[in-house]
């Protein structure tokens, strides 16, 4: 237990690092924990200038990727991420998009191939804690599901991490936010989420208080300006953003150390 405390977050696209894990990355960095962000794809299926979508005239994949990777570096700086690692896979696009069929799309790469590369990073950084998405990739994006698969395979294959977490969105919290917005006259149809949106709270094992890092998260999210149209949270009033950003929730999927059933720290059981 005398190795440097290290957390590794495994994400699919530039911008995914912010909403579910930006607070823990900034907070742990400030507390002296080494933070590693692995972003699996270049995000080339994101919006081009003026919101043009892949396949539309004016959408230049190479330019989109270059822009998004620059935004990622800026976001990582706001979150004080110590090590940013990019695997450079091709963005598969949303379910049903033509990009899904590309032979080199991340979602089509054999899990063992990509997991081996991620495993090399685990060997290098030796994270005690790894954070990624759940089996559904949070919301079904093929690249998020693939990131989940390779993270689980690399955790099992290397045997290095002591704890594995899936990021979660508290259903109660979303419901309370909806009430707050309706009460404040801020509600809009975009926020009309189904009642079963998010993770049932009884499944959430770990909630980390990151309220003090809401500003860092907002700056990091704004760094991804080229994707502004797709980042719905950026269009919420700032008060609502602060509410959303105050906590980050996780499901502890695996632990090789004794830790309480309900934790407020991903490193519970790992600190001297
Ligand atoms: Zn994503």
CSV table of C-alpha atoms and ligand atoms in Angstrom, one decimal:
chain,number,residue,atom,x,y,z
A,1,UNK,CA,0.0,0.0,0.0
A,2,UNK,CA,3.0,2.3,-0.2
A,3,UNK,CA,2.7,3.0,-3.9
A,4,UNK,CA,1.6,6.4,-5.0
A,5,UNK,CA,-2.2,6.8,-4.8
A,6,UNK,CA,-3.4,6.9,-8.4
A,7,UNK,CA,-6.8,7.1,-10.1
A,8,UNK,CA,-7.3,6.3,-13.7
A,9,UNK,CA,-10.5,7.3,-15.5
A,10,UNK,CA,-11.3,5.5,-18.8
A,11,UNK,CA,-13.5,7.6,-21.1
A,12,UNK,CA,-14.6,7.3,-24.7
A,13,UNK,CA,-14.5,10.8,-26.2
A,14,UNK,CA,-13.0,14.2,-25.6
A,15,UNK,CA,-15.6,15.9,-23.2
A,16,UNK,CA,-16.7,12.7,-21.4
A,17,UNK,CA,-14.2,13.3,-18.7
A,18,UNK,CA,-16.0,16.3,-17.3
A,19,UNK,CA,-19.6,15.6,-16.3
A,20,UNK,CA,-19.2,12.3,-14.4
A,21,UNK,CA,-15.6,12.5,-13.2
A,22,UNK,CA,-14.3,16.1,-13.6
A,23,UNK,CA,-14.9,16.8,-9.9
A,24,UNK,CA,-13.1,13.7,-8.6
A,25,UNK,CA,-10.2,14.3,-10.9
A,26,UNK,CA,-9.8,17.9,-9.8
A,27,UNK,CA,-10.3,17.1,-6.1
A,28,UNK,CA,-8.0,14.2,-6.0
A,29,UNK,CA,-5.3,16.1,-7.9
A,30,UNK,CA,-5.6,18.9,-5.3
A,31,UNK,CA,-5.2,16.2,-2.5
A,32,UNK,CA,-2.0,14.9,-4.0
A,33,UNK,CA,-3.4,11.9,-5.8
A,34,UNK,CA,-1.9,11.2,-9.2
A,35,UNK,CA,-4.7,11.4,-11.8
A,36,UNK,CA,-4.6,9.7,-15.2
A,37,UNK,CA,-7.2,10.2,-17.9
A,38,UNK,CA,-7.4,7.8,-20.8
A,39,UNK,CA,-9.5,9.0,-23.7
A,40,UNK,CA,-10.1,6.1,-26.2
A,41,UNK,CA,-11.2,7.9,-29.4
A,42,UNK,CA,-10.4,11.1,-31.2
A,43,UNK,CA,-14.1,12.2,-31.3
A,44,UNK,CA,-14.1,12.7,-35.1
A,45,UNK,CA,-17.8,12.0,-35.3
A,46,UNK,CA,-18.5,15.1,-33.2
A,47,UNK,CA,-19.8,18.4,-34.6
A,48,UNK,CA,-17.8,20.4,-37.0
A,49,UNK,CA,-17.8,24.2,-37.1
A,50,UNK,CA,-21.4,25.6,-37.0
A,51,UNK,CA,-22.7,22.3,-35.7
A,52,UNK,CA,-22.3,20.3,-38.9
A,53,UNK,CA,-22.8,16.6,-38.4
A,54,UNK,CA,-20.7,13.8,-39.9
A,55,UNK,CA,-21.7,13.2,-43.5
A,56,UNK,CA,-22.9,16.7,-44.0
A,57,UNK,CA,-21.1,19.1,-46.3
A,58,UNK,CA,-18.3,20.9,-44.4
A,59,UNK,CA,-17.7,18.1,-41.9
A,60,UNK,CA,-13.9,17.5,-41.9
A,61,UNK,CA,-13.2,14.5,-39.6
A,62,UNK,CA,-9.5,15.3,-39.3
A,63,UNK,CA,-10.2,18.9,-38.4
A,64,UNK,CA,-12.9,17.9,-35.9
A,65,UNK,CA,-10.5,15.4,-34.2
A,66,UNK,CA,-7.7,18.0,-34.1
A,67,UNK,CA,-10.0,20.6,-32.5
A,68,UNK,CA,-11.4,18.2,-30.0
A,69,UNK,CA,-8.0,16.9,-28.9
A,70,UNK,CA,-6.9,20.5,-28.3
A,71,UNK,CA,-10.1,21.1,-26.3
A,72,UNK,CA,-9.4,17.9,-24.3
A,73,UNK,CA,-6.0,19.3,-23.4
A,74,UNK,CA,-7.5,22.5,-22.2
A,75,UNK,CA,-10.2,20.7,-20.2
A,76,UNK,CA,-7.5,18.4,-18.6
A,77,UNK,CA,-5.6,21.5,-17.6
A,78,UNK,CA,-8.7,23.0,-15.8
A,79,UNK,CA,-9.1,19.7,-14.0
A,80,UNK,CA,-5.4,19.5,-13.2
A,81,UNK,CA,-5.1,16.0,-14.7
A,82,UNK,CA,-1.5,14.9,-14.3
A,83,UNK,CA,-1.4,12.4,-17.2
A,84,UNK,CA,-3.6,12.6,-20.3
A,85,UNK,CA,-3.3,9.5,-22.5
A,86,UNK,CA,-5.1,9.1,-25.7
A,87,UNK,CA,-5.6,5.7,-27.5
A,88,UNK,CA,-6.4,7.4,-30.8
A,89,UNK,CA,-9.2,5.1,-31.9
A,90,UNK,CA,-11.7,6.2,-34.4
A,91,UNK,CA,-15.0,7.5,-33.0
A,92,UNK,CA,-17.8,5.1,-33.9
A,93,UNK,CA,-20.6,7.8,-33.7
A,94,UNK,CA,-24.0,7.4,-32.1
A,95,UNK,CA,-26.0,4.2,-32.5
A,96,UNK,CA,-27.2,3.8,-36.1
A,97,UNK,CA,-24.8,6.3,-37.6
A,98,UNK,CA,-22.8,5.3,-40.6
A,99,UNK,CA,-19.6,5.6,-38.6
A,100,UNK,CA,-20.6,2.4,-36.7
A,101,UNK,CA,-19.7,0.4,-39.8
A,102,UNK,CA,-16.2,1.7,-40.2
A,103,UNK,CA,-13.7,-1.1,-39.8
A,104,UNK,CA,-11.4,1.0,-37.7
A,105,UNK,CA,-14.2,2.4,-35.5
A,106,UNK,CA,-13.4,1.9,-31.8
A,107,UNK,CA,-16.5,-0.2,-31.2
A,108,UNK,CA,-15.2,-2.7,-33.9
A,109,UNK,CA,-11.7,-3.1,-32.5
A,110,UNK,CA,-11.4,-6.5,-30.8
A,111,UNK,CA,-11.8,-6.0,-27.1
A,112,UNK,CA,-8.5,-7.9,-26.4
A,113,UNK,CA,-6.5,-5.6,-28.7
A,114,UNK,CA,-7.6,-2.4,-27.1
A,115,UNK,CA,-7.6,-3.9,-23.6
A,116,UNK,CA,-3.9,-4.9,-24.1
A,117,UNK,CA,-3.1,-1.2,-24.8
A,118,UNK,CA,-5.0,0.0,-21.8
A,119,UNK,CA,-3.4,-2.8,-19.8
A,120,UNK,CA,0.0,-1.3,-20.7
A,121,UNK,CA,-1.1,2.0,-19.2
A,122,UNK,CA,-2.2,0.2,-16.1
A,123,UNK,CA,1.2,-1.4,-15.8
A,124,UNK,CA,2.9,2.0,-16.2
A,125,UNK,CA,0.7,4.0,-13.7
A,126,UNK,CA,-0.4,1.2,-11.4
A,127,UNK,CA,-3.7,2.8,-10.5
A,128,UNK,CA,-5.4,1.5,-7.3
A,129,UNK,CA,-8.7,3.0,-8.5
A,130,UNK,CA,-10.2,2.7,-12.1
A,131,UNK,CA,-13.4,4.5,-13.1
A,132,UNK,CA,-15.3,3.8,-16.2
A,133,UNK,CA,-18.9,3.4,-17.5
A,134,UNK,CA,-21.4,0.6,-16.7
A,135,UNK,CA,-22.3,-2.2,-19.1
A,136,UNK,CA,-24.7,0.1,-21.0
A,137,UNK,CA,-22.0,2.7,-21.4
A,138,UNK,CA,-24.2,5.1,-19.3
A,139,UNK,CA,-26.5,5.7,-22.2
A,140,UNK,CA,-25.9,3.1,-24.9
A,141,UNK,CA,-23.2,4.8,-27.0
A,142,UNK,CA,-21.2,2.1,-28.8
A,143,UNK,CA,-17.9,3.7,-27.8
A,144,UNK,CA,-18.9,4.0,-24.2
A,145,UNK,CA,-19.9,0.3,-24.1
A,146,UNK,CA,-16.5,-0.5,-25.7
A,147,UNK,CA,-14.6,1.6,-23.2
A,148,UNK,CA,-16.4,-0.3,-20.4
A,149,UNK,CA,-15.5,-3.6,-22.0
A,150,UNK,CA,-11.8,-2.8,-22.4
A,151,UNK,CA,-11.5,-1.3,-18.9
A,152,UNK,CA,-13.0,-4.4,-17.3
A,153,UNK,CA,-10.8,-6.7,-19.4
A,154,UNK,CA,-7.7,-4.7,-18.6
A,155,UNK,CA,-8.5,-4.6,-14.8
A,156,UNK,CA,-9.0,-8.4,-14.9
A,157,UNK,CA,-6.1,-9.0,-17.2
A,158,UNK,CA,-3.5,-7.0,-15.2
A,159,UNK,CA,-4.9,-7.6,-11.8
A,160,UNK,CA,-3.4,-4.2,-10.8
A,161,UNK,CA,-6.3,-2.1,-9.7
A,162,UNK,CA,-7.8,-2.7,-6.2
A,163,UNK,CA,-11.1,-1.0,-6.9
A,164,UNK,CA,-13.2,-0.6,-10.0
A,165,UNK,CA,-16.1,1.9,-10.3
A,166,UNK,CA,-18.8,2.7,-12.8
A,167,UNK,CA,-20.0,6.2,-12.9
A,168,UNK,CA,-23.6,6.7,-12.1
A,169,UNK,CA,-26.3,9.5,-12.2
A,170,UNK,CA,-28.4,9.5,-9.1
A,171,UNK,CA,-32.1,9.2,-10.1
A,172,UNK,CA,-33.2,11.1,-7.0
A,173,UNK,CA,-30.8,13.9,-7.7
A,174,UNK,CA,-32.1,14.3,-11.3
A,175,UNK,CA,-35.7,14.3,-10.0
A,176,UNK,CA,-34.8,17.0,-7.5
A,177,UNK,CA,-33.1,19.0,-10.1
A,178,UNK,CA,-36.2,18.8,-12.3
A,179,UNK,CA,-38.4,20.0,-9.4
A,180,UNK,CA,-36.0,22.9,-8.8
A,181,UNK,CA,-36.1,23.9,-12.4
A,182,UNK,CA,-39.8,23.7,-12.7
A,183,UNK,CA,-40.2,25.7,-9.4
A,184,UNK,CA,-37.8,28.4,-10.8
A,185,UNK,CA,-39.5,28.5,-14.2
A,186,UNK,CA,-36.4,27.1,-15.8
A,187,UNK,CA,-37.9,23.9,-17.1
A,188,UNK,CA,-37.7,23.2,-20.8
A,189,UNK,CA,-38.7,20.2,-22.9
A,190,UNK,CA,-35.1,19.2,-23.1
A,191,UNK,CA,-35.1,18.4,-19.5
A,192,UNK,CA,-38.2,16.3,-19.7
A,193,UNK,CA,-36.4,13.1,-18.7
A,194,UNK,CA,-38.2,9.8,-18.3
A,195,UNK,CA,-38.9,8.8,-14.7
A,196,UNK,CA,-36.5,5.9,-14.9
A,197,UNK,CA,-33.6,8.1,-16.1
A,198,UNK,CA,-30.4,7.6,-14.1
A,199,UNK,CA,-29.3,5.0,-11.5
A,200,UNK,CA,-31.6,3.9,-8.7
A,201,UNK,CA,-30.0,5.3,-5.6
A,202,UNK,CA,-30.0,2.0,-3.7
A,203,UNK,CA,-27.4,0.8,-6.3
A,204,UNK,CA,-25.1,3.7,-5.7
A,205,UNK,CA,-22.2,2.8,-3.3
A,206,UNK,CA,-20.1,5.9,-3.4
A,207,UNK,CA,-20.9,9.6,-3.5
A,208,UNK,CA,-18.0,12.1,-3.5
A,209,UNK,CA,-18.6,15.7,-2.5
A,210,UNK,CA,-17.1,17.9,-5.3
A,211,UNK,CA,-19.2,21.0,-4.8
A,212,UNK,CA,-15.9,23.0,-4.3
A,213,UNK,CA,-14.9,22.0,-7.8
A,214,UNK,CA,-18.0,23.0,-9.7
A,215,UNK,CA,-16.2,26.0,-11.2
A,216,UNK,CA,-13.4,23.8,-12.5
A,217,UNK,CA,-16.0,21.5,-14.1
A,218,UNK,CA,-17.8,24.4,-15.7
A,219,UNK,CA,-14.5,25.7,-17.1
A,220,UNK,CA,-13.6,22.3,-18.4
A,221,UNK,CA,-17.0,21.8,-20.0
A,222,UNK,CA,-16.8,25.2,-21.7
A,223,UNK,CA,-13.4,24.2,-23.0
A,224,UNK,CA,-15.3,21.7,-25.2
A,225,UNK,CA,-17.0,24.6,-27.0
A,226,UNK,CA,-17.1,23.0,-30.4
A,227,UNK,CA,-19.5,20.4,-29.0
A,228,UNK,CA,-21.7,23.1,-27.4
A,229,UNK,CA,-24.8,22.0,-29.3
A,230,UNK,CA,-24.5,18.4,-28.0
A,231,UNK,CA,-23.7,19.3,-24.4
A,232,UNK,CA,-27.1,19.9,-22.9
A,233,UNK,CA,-25.8,20.8,-19.5
A,234,UNK,CA,-24.1,23.9,-20.9
A,235,UNK,CA,-27.5,25.3,-21.7
A,236,UNK,CA,-28.8,24.9,-18.1
A,237,UNK,CA,-28.8,27.9,-15.9
A,238,UNK,CA,-25.7,28.2,-13.9
A,239,UNK,CA,-27.5,27.5,-10.6
A,240,UNK,CA,-28.7,24.3,-12.0
A,241,UNK,CA,-25.3,23.4,-13.3
A,242,UNK,CA,-23.9,23.9,-9.8
A,243,UNK,CA,-26.5,21.6,-8.4
A,244,UNK,CA,-25.7,18.9,-11.0
A,245,UNK,CA,-21.9,19.3,-10.4
A,246,UNK,CA,-22.0,19.2,-6.6
A,247,UNK,CA,-21.6,15.5,-6.3
A,248,UNK,CA,-20.3,12.6,-8.3
A,249,UNK,CA,-21.8,9.1,-7.8
A,250,UNK,CA,-20.4,5.7,-8.5
A,251,UNK,CA,-21.2,2.0,-8.3
A,252,UNK,CA,-18.4,0.1,-6.8
A,253,UNK,CA,-18.1,-2.9,-9.0
A,254,UNK,CA,-15.1,-4.6,-7.5
A,255,UNK,CA,-12.9,-4.1,-4.4
A,256,UNK,CA,-10.0,-6.2,-3.1
A,257,UNK,CA,-9.8,-4.1,0.0
A,258,UNK,CA,-12.3,-3.8,2.9
A,259,UNK,CA,-14.4,-0.7,2.5
A,260,UNK,CA,-17.7,0.5,3.9
A,261,UNK,CA,-20.9,-0.4,2.0
A,262,UNK,CA,-21.5,3.4,1.5
A,263,UNK,CA,-18.4,5.5,0.9
A,264,UNK,CA,-17.6,9.1,0.3
A,265,UNK,CA,-14.1,8.4,-1.1
A,266,UNK,CA,-13.0,6.2,-4.0
A,267,UNK,CA,-9.8,5.5,-2.0
A,268,UNK,CA,-11.7,4.3,1.1
A,269,UNK,CA,-9.7,1.3,2.4
A,270,UNK,CA,-6.6,2.3,0.5
A,271,UNK,CA,-5.3,5.1,2.6
A,272,UNK,CA,-2.6,4.5,5.2
B,1,LIG,ZN1,-18.8,10.1,-25.3
